[in-house]
Tab-separated table of C-alpha atoms in Angstrom:
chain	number	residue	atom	x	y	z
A	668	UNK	CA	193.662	83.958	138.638
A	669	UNK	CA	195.131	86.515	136.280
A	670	UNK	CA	192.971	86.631	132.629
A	671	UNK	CA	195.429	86.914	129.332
A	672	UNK	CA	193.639	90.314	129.107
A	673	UNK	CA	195.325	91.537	132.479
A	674	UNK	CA	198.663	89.980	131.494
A	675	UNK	CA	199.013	91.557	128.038
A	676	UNK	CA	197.925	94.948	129.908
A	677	UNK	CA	200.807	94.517	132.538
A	678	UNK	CA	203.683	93.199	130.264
A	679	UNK	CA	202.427	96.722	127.816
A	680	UNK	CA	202.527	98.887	131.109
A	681	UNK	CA	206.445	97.284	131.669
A	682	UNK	CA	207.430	98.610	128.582
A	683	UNK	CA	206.342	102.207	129.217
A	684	UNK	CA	209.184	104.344	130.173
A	685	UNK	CA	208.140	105.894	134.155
A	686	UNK	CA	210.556	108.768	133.350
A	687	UNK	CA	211.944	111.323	130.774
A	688	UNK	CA	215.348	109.543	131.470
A	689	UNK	CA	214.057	106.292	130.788
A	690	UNK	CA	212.228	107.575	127.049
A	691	UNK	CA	213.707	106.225	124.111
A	692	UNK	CA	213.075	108.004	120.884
A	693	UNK	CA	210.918	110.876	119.835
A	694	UNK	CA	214.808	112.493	120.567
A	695	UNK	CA	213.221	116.259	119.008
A	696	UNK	CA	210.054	115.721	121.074
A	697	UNK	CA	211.921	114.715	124.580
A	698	UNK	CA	214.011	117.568	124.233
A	699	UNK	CA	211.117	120.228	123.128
A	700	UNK	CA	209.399	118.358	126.593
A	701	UNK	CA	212.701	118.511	128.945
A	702	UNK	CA	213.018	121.924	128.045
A	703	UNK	CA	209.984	123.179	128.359
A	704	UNK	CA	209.201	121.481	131.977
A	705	UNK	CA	212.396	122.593	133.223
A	706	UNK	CA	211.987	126.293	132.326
A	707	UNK	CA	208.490	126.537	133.370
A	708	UNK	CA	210.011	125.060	136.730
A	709	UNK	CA	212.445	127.834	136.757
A	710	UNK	CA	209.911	130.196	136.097
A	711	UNK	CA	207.757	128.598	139.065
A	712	UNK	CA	205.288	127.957	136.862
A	713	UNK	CA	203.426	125.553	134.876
A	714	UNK	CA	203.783	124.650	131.159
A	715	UNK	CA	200.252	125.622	129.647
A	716	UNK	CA	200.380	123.181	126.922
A	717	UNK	CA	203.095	121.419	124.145
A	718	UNK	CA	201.542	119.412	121.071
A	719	UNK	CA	202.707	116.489	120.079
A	720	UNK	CA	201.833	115.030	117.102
A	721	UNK	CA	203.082	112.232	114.657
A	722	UNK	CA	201.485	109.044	113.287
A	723	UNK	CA	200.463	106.440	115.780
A	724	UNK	CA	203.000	104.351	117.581
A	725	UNK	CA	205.304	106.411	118.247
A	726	UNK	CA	205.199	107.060	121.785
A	727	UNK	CA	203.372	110.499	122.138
A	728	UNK	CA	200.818	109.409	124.734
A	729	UNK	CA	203.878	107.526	126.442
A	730	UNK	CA	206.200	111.161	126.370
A	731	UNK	CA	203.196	112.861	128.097
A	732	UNK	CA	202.817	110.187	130.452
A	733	UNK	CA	206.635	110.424	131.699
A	734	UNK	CA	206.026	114.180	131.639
A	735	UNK	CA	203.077	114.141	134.060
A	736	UNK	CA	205.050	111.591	136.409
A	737	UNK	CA	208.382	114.111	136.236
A	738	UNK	CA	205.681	117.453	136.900
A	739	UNK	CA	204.309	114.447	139.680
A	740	UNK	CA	200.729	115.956	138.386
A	741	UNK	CA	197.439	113.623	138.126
A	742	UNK	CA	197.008	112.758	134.411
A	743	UNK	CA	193.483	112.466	132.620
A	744	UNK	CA	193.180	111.074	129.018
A	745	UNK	CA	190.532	111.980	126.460
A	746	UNK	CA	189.813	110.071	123.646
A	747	UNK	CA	188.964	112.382	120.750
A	748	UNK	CA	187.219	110.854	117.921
A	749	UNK	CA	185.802	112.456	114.515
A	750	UNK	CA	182.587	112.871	115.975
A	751	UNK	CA	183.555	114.326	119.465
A	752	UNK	CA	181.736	117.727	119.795
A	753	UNK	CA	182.642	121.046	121.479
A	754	UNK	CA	180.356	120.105	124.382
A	755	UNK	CA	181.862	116.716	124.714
A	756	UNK	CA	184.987	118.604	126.072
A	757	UNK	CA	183.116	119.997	128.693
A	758	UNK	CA	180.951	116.827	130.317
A	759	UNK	CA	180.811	113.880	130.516
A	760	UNK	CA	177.420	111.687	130.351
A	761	UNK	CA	177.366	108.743	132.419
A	762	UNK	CA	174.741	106.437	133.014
A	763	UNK	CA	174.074	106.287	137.409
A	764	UNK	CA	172.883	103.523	139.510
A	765	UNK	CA	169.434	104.778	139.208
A	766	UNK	CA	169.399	104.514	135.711
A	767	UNK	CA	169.116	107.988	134.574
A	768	UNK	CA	171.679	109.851	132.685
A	769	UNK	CA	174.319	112.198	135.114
A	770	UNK	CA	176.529	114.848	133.847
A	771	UNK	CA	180.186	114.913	135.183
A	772	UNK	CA	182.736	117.206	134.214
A	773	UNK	CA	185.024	116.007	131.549
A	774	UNK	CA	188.433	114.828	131.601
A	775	UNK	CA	189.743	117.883	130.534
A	776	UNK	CA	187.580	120.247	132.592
A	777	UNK	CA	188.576	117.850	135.274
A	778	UNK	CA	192.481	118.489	134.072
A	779	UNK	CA	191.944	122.137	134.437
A	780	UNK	CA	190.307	122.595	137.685
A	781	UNK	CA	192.339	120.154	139.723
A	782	UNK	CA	195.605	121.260	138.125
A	783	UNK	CA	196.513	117.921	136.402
A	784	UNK	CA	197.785	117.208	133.073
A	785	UNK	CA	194.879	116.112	130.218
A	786	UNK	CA	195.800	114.305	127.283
């Protein structure tokens, strides 16, 4: 049996556009994103990096979603917060099994060395 939790979560995912072509609103920032993927693809090569910024709710995290699905590249999110450090962006603690504290490589390192997308 499904909880409420995993309902709400899969009627939100529904709602998320799963392309560019599919994105409604954000018109300046789809178009900034569109052109930018397309000439890096002409190019043969990848887009280093396009900000997108705005208040919340207005579908940032959902453009750069659809533009890791179109670039068909893995996609790792990092939650910044106001007391994320430098070396935050680097690893990752994580407590093992065993107990003990183990150091992974962050999403962004992680982003970077398997040649996905981080936001």
């Amino acid at each position: 049996m499904r909880s409420a939790d995993a309902d709400e979560r899969s009627a939100e995912a529904s709602l998320r556009p799963l392309s560019l072509g599919d994105y409604v609103g954000q018109v300046e920032a789809k178009r900034s994103l569109t052109t930018l993927l397309q000439a890096a693809r002409e190019r043969g090569e990848a887009a280093d990096h396009l900000l997108l910024h705005g208040p919340p709710g207005l579908g940032k995290t959902t453009l750069a979603i659809a533009g890791a699905r179109v670039r068909k590249q893995e996609l790792y999110i990092y939650q910044c917060t106001a007391d994320t450090r430098p070396e935050d962006l680097l690893v990752t603690p994580v407590l093992a099994e065993s107990g003990k504290i183990a150091y992974h490589a962050s999403p962004l390192v992680t982003a970077m060395i398997r040649g996905g997308i981080c936001i």
